[in-house]
mmCIF file of N, CA and C in Angstrom:
data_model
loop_
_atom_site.group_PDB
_atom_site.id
_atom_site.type_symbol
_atom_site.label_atom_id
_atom_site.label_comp_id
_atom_site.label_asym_id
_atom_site.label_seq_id
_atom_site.Cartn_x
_atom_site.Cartn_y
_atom_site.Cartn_z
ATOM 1 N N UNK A 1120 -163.390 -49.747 -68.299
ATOM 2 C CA UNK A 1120 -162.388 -49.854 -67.268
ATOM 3 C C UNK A 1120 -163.001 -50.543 -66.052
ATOM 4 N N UNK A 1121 -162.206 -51.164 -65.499
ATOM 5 C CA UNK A 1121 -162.764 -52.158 -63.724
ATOM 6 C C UNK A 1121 -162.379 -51.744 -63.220
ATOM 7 N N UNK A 1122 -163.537 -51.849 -62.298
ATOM 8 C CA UNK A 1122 -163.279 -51.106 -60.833
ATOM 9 C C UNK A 1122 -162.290 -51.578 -59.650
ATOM 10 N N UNK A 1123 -161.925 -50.880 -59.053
ATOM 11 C CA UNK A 1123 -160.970 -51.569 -57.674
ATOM 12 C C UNK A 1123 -161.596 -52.429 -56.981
ATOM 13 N N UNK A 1124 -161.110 -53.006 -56.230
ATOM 14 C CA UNK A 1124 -161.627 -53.825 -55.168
ATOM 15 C C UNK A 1124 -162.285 -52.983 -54.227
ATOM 16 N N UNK A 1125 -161.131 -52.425 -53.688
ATOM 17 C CA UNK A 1125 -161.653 -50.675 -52.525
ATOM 18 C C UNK A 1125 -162.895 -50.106 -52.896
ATOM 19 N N UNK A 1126 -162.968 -49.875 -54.374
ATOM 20 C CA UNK A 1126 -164.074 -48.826 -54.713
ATOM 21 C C UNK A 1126 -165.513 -49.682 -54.600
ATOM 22 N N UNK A 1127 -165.460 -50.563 -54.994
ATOM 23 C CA UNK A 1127 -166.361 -51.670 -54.783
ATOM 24 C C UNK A 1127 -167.084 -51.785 -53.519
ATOM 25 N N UNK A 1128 -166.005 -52.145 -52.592
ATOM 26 C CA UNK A 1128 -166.696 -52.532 -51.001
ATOM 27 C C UNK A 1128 -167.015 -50.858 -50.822
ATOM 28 N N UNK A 1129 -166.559 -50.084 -51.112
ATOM 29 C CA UNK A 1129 -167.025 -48.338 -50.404
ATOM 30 C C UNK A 1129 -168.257 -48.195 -50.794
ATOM 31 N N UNK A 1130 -168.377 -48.281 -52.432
ATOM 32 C CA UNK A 1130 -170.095 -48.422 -53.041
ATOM 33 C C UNK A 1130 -171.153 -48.990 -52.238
ATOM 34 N N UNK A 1131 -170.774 -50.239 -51.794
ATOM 35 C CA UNK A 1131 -171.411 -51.296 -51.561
ATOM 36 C C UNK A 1131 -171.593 -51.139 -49.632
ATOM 37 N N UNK A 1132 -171.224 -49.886 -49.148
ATOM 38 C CA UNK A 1132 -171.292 -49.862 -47.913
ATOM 39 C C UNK A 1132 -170.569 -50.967 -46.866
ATOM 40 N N UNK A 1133 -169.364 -51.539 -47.511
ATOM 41 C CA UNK A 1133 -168.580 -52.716 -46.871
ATOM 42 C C UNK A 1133 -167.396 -52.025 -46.572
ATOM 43 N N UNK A 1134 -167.294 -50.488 -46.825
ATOM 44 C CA UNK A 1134 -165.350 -50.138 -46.257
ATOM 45 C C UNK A 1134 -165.815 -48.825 -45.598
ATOM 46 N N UNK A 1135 -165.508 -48.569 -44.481
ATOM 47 C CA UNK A 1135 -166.034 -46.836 -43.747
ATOM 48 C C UNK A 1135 -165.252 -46.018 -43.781
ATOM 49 N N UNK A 1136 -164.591 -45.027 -44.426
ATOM 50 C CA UNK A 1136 -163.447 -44.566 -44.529
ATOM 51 C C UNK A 1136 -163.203 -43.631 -43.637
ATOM 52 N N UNK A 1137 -164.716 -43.293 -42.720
ATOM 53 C CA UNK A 1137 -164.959 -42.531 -41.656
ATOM 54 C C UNK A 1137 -163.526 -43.334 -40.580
ATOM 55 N N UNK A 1138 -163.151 -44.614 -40.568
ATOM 56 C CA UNK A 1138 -162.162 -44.427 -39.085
ATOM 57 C C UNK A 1138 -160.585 -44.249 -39.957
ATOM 58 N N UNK A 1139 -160.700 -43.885 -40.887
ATOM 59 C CA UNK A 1139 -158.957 -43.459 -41.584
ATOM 60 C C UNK A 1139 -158.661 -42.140 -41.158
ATOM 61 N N UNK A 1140 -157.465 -41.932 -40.759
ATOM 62 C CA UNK A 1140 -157.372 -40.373 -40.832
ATOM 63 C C UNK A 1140 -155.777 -40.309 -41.552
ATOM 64 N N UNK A 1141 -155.839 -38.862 -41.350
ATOM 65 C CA UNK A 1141 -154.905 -38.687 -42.151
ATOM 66 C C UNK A 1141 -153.593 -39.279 -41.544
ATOM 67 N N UNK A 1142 -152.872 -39.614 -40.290
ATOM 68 C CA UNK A 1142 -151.966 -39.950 -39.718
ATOM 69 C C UNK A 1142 -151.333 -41.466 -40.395
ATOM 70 N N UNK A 1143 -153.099 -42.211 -40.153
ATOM 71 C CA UNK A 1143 -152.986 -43.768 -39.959
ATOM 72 C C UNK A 1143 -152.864 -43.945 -42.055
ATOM 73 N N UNK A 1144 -153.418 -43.136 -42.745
ATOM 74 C CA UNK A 1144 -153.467 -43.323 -43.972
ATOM 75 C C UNK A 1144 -151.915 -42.925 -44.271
ATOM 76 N N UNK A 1145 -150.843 -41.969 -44.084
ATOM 77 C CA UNK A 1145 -149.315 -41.629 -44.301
ATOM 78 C C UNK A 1145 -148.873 -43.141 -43.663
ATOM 79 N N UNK A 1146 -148.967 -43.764 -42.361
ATOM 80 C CA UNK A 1146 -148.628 -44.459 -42.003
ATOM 81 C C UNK A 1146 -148.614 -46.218 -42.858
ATOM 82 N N UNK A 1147 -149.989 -46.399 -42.678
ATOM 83 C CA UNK A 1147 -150.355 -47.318 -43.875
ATOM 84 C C UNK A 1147 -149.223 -47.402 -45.535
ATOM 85 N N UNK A 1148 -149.144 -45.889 -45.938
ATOM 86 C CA UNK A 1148 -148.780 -45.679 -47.357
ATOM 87 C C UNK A 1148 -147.019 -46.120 -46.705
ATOM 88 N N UNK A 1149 -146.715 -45.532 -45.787
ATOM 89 C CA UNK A 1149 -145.177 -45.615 -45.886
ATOM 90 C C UNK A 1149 -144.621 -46.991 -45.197
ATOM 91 N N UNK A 1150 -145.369 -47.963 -44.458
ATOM 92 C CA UNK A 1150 -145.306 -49.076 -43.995
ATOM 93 C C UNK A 1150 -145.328 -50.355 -45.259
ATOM 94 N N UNK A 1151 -146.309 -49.904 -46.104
ATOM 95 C CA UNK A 1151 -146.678 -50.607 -47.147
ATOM 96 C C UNK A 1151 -145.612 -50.805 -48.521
ATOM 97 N N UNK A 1152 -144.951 -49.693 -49.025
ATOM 98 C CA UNK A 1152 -143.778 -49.199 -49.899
ATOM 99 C C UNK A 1152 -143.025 -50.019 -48.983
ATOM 100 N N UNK A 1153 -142.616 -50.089 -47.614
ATOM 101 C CA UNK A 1153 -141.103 -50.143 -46.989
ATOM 102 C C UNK A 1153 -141.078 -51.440 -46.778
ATOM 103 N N UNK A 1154 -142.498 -52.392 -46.619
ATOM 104 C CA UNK A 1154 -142.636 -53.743 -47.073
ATOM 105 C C UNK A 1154 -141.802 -54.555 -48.582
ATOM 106 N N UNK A 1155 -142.449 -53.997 -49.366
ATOM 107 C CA UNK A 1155 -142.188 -53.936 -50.684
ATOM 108 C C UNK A 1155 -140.610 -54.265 -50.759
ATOM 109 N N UNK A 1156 -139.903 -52.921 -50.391
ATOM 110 C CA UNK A 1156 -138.413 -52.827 -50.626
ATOM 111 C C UNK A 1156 -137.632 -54.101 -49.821
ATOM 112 N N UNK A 1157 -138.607 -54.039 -48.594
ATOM 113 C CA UNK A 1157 -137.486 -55.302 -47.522
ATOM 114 C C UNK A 1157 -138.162 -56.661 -48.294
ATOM 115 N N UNK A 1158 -139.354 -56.926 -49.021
ATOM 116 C CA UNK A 1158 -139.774 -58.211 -49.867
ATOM 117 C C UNK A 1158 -138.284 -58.438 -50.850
ATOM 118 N N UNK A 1159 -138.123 -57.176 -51.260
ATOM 119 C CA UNK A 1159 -137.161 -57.653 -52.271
ATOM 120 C C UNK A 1159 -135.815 -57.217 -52.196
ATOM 121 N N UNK A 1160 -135.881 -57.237 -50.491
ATOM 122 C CA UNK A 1160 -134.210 -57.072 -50.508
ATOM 123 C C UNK A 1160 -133.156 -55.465 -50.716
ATOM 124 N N UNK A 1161 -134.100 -54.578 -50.295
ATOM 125 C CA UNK A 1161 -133.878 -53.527 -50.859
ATOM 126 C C UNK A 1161 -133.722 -52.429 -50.172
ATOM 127 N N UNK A 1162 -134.388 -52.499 -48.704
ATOM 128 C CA UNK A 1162 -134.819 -51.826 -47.660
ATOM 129 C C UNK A 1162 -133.606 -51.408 -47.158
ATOM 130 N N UNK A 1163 -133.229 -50.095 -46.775
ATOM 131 C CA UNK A 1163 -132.294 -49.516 -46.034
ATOM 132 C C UNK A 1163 -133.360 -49.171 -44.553
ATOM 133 N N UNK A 1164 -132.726 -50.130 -43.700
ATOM 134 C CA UNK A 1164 -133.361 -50.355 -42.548
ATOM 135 C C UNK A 1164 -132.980 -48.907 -42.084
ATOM 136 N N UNK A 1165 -131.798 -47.827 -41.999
ATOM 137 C CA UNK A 1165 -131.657 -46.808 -41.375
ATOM 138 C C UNK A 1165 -132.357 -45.657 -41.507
ATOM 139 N N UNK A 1166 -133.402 -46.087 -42.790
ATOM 140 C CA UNK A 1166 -134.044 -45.301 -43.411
ATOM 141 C C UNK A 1166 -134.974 -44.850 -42.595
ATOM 142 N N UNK A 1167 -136.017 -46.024 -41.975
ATOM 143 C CA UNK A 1167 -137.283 -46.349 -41.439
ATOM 144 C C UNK A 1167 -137.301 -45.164 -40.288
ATOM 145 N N UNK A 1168 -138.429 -44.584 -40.080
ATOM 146 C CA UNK A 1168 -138.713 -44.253 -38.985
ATOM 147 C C UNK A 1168 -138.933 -44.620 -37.727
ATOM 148 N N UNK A 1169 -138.544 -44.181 -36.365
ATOM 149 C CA UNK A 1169 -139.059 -45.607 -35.523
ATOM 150 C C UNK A 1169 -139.938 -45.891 -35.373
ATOM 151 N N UNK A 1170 -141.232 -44.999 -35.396
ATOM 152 C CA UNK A 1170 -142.249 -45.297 -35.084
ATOM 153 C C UNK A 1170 -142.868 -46.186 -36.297
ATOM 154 N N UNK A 1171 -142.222 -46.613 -37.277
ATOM 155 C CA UNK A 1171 -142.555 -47.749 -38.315
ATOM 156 C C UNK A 1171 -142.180 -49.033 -38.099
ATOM 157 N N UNK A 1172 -140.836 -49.106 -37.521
ATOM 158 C CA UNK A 1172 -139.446 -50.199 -37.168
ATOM 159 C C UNK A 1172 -140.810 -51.822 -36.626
ATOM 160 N N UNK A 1173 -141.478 -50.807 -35.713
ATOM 161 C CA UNK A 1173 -142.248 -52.778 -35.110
ATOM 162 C C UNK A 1173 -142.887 -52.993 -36.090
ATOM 163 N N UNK A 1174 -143.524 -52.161 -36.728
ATOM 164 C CA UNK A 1174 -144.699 -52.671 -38.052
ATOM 165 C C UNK A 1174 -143.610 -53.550 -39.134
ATOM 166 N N UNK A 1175 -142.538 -53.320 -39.571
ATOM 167 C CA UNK A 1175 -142.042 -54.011 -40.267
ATOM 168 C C UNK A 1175 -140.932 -55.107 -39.856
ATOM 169 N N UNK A 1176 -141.063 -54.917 -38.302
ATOM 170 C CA UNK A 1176 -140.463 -56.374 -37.777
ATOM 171 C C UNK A 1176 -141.027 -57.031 -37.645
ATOM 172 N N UNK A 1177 -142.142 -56.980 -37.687
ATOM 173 C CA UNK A 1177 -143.292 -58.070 -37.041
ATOM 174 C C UNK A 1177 -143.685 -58.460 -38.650
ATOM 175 N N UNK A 1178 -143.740 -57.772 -39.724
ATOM 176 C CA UNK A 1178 -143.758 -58.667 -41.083
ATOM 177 C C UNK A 1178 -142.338 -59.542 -41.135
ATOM 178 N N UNK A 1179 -141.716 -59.183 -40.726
ATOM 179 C CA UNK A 1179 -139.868 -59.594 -41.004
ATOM 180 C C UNK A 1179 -140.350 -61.406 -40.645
ATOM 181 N N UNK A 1180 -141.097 -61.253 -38.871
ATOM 182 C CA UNK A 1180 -140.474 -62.455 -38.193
ATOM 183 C C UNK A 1180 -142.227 -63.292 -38.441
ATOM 184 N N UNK A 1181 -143.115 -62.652 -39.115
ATOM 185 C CA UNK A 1181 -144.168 -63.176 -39.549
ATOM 186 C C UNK A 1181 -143.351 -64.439 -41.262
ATOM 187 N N UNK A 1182 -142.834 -63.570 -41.840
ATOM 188 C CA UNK A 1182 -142.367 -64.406 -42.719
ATOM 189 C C UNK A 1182 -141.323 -65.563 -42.209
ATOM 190 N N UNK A 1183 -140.513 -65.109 -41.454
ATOM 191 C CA UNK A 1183 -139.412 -65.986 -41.306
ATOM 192 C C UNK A 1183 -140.080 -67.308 -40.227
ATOM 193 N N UNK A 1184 -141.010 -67.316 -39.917
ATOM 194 C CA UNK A 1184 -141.871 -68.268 -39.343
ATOM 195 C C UNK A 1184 -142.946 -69.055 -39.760
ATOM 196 N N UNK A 1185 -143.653 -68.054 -40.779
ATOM 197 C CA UNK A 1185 -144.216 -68.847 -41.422
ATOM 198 C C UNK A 1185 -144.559 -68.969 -43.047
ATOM 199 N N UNK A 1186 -143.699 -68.096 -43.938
ATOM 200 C CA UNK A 1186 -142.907 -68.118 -45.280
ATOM 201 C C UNK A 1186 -142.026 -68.943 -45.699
ATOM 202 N N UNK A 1187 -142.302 -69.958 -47.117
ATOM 203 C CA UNK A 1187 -141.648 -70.586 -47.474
ATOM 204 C C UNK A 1187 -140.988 -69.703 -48.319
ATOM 205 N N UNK A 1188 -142.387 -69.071 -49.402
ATOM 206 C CA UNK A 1188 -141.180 -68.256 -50.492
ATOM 207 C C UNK A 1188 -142.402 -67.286 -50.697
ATOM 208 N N UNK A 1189 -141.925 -66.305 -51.160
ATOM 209 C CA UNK A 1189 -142.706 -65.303 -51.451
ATOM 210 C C UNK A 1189 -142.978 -65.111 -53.140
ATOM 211 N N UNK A 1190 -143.965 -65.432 -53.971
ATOM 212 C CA UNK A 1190 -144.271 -66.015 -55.269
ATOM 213 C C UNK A 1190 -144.472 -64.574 -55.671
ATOM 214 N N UNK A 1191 -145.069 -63.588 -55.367
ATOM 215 C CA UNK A 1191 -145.432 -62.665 -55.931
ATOM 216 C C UNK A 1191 -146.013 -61.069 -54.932
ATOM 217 N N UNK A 1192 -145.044 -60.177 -55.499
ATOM 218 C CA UNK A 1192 -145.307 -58.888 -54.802
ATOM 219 C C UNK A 1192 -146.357 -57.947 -55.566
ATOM 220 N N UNK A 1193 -147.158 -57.681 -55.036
ATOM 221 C CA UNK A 1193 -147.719 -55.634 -55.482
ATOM 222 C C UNK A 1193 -148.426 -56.616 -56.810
ATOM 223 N N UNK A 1194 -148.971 -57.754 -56.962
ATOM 224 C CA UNK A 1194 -149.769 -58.117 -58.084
ATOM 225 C C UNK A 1194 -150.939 -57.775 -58.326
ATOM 226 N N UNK A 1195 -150.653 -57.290 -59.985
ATOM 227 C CA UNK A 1195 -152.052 -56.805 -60.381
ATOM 228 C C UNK A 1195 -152.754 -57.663 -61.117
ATOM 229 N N UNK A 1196 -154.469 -57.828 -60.635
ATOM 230 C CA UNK A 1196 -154.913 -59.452 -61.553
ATOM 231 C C UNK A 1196 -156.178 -58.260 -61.625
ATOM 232 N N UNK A 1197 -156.800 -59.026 -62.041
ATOM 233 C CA UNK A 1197 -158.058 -58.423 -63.212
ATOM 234 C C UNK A 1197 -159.239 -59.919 -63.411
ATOM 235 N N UNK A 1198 -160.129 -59.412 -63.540
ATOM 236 C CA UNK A 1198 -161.442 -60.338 -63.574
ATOM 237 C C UNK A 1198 -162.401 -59.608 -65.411
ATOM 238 N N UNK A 1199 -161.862 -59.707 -66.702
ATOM 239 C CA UNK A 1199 -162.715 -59.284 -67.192
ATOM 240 C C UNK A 1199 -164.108 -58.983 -67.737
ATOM 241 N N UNK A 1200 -164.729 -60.545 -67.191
ATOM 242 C CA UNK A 1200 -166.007 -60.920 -67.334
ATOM 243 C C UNK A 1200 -166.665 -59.700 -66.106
ATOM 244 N N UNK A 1201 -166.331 -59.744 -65.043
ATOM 245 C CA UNK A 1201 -166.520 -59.319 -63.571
ATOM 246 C C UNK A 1201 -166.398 -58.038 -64.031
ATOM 247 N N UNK A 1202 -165.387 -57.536 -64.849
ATOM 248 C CA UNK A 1202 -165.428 -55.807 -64.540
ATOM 249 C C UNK A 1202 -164.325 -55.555 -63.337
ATOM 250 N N UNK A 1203 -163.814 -56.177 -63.062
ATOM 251 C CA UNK A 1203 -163.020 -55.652 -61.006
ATOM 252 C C UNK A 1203 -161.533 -56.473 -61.504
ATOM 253 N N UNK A 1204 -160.719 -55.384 -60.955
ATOM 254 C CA UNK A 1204 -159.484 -55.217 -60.329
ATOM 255 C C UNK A 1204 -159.012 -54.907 -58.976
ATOM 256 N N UNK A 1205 -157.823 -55.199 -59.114
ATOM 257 C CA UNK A 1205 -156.949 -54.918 -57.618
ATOM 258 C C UNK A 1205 -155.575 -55.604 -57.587
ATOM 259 N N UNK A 1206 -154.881 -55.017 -56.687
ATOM 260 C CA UNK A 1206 -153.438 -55.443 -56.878
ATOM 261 C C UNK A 1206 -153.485 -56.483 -55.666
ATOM 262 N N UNK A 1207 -152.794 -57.519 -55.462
ATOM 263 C CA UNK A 1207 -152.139 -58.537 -54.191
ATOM 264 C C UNK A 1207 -151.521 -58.159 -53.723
ATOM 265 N N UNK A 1208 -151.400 -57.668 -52.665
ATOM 266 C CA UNK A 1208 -150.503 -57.667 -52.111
ATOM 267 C C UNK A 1208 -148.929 -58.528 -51.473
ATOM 268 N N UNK A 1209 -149.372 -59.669 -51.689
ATOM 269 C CA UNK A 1209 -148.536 -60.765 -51.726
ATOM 270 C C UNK A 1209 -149.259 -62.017 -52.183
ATOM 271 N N UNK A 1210 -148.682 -62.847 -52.519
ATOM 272 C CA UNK A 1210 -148.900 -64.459 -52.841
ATOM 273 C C UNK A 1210 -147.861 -65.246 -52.443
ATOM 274 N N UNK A 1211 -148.260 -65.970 -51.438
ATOM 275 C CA UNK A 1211 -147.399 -66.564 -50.481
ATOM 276 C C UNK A 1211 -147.535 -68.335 -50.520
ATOM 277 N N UNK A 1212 -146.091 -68.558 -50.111
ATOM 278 C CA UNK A 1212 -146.601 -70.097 -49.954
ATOM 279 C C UNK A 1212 -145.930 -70.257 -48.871
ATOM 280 N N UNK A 1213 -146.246 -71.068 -47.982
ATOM 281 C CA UNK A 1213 -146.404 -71.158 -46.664
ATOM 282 C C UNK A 1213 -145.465 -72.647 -46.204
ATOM 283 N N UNK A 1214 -145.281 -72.498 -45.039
ATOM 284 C CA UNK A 1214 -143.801 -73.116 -44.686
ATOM 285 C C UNK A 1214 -145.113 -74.867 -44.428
ATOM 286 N N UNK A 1215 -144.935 -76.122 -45.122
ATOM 287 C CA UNK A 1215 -145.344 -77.132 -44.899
ATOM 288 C C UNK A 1215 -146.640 -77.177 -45.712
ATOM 289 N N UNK A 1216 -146.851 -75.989 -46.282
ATOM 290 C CA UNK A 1216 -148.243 -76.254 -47.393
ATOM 291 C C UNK A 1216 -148.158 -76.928 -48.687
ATOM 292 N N UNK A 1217 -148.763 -76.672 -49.902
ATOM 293 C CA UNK A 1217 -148.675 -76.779 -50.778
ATOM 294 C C UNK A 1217 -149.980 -75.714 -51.275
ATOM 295 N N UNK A 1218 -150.293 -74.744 -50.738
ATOM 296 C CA UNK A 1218 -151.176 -73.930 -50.774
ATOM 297 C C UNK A 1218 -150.628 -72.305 -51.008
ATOM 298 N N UNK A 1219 -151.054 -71.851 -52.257
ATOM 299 C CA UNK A 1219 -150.610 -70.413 -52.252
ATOM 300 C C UNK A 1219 -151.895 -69.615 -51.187
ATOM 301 N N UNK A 1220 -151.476 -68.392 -50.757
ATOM 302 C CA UNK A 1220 -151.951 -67.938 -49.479
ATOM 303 C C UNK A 1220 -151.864 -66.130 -50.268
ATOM 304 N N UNK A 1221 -153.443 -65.819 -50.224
ATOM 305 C CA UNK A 1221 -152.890 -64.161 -50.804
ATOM 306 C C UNK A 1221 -153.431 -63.477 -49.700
ATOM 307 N N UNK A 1222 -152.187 -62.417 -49.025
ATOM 308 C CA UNK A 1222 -151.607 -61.960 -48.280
ATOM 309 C C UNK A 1222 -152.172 -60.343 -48.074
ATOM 310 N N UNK A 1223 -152.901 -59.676 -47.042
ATOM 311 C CA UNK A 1223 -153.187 -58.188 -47.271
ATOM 312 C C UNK A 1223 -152.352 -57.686 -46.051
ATOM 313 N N UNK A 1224 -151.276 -56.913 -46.529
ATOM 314 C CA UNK A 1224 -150.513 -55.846 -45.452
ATOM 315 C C UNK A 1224 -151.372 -55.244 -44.876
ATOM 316 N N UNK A 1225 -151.576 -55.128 -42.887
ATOM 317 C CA UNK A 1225 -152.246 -53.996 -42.958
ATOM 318 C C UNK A 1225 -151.671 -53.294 -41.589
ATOM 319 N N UNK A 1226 -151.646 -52.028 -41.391
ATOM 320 C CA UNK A 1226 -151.267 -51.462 -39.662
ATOM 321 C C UNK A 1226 -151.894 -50.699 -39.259
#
């Protein structure tokens, strides 16, 4: 089985999990899902909490400024020679590129 990306940099002394707490980690998890749903059109905006509402406006008007199309959500790719996995968070192509752009949600 391959390892995560996450588990990787933590091994490797590259991720400190010492500044997560439990607030910013619920926050992260429910910002991240509510991405997802408004990627694909799905999001019941009345849903959101407010204290979430700027985190996912500011993805809203991040795309609508500089998103051509959004190629791929929550992708899972794999390296089998490598051993390592991880999901994308997005794969983006970008308004005047011809360049896919992979994308990490973060708040």
């Amino acid at each position: 089985m391959a390892d995560s990306v996450t588990y990787i940099l933590w091994e490797n002394h590259l991720y400190d999990r010492r500044h997560f707490d439990e607030p910013s980690r619920r926050r992260g998890v429910y910002v991240h899902k509510a991405s997802v749903l408004a990627d694909e059109n799905d999001l019941d905006w009345n849903s959101v909490p407010e204290e979430y509402v700027g985190y996912l406006r500011s993805w809203e008007a991040f795309k609508a400024a500089c998103v051509d199309r959004i190629m791929a959500v929550e992708r899972r790719v794999w390296d089998d020679q490598n051993m390592i996995a991880g999901t994308l968070d997005r794969v983006l192509l970008l308004k005047g590129r011809q360049t896919l752009v992979l994308a990490a949600l973060q708040t």
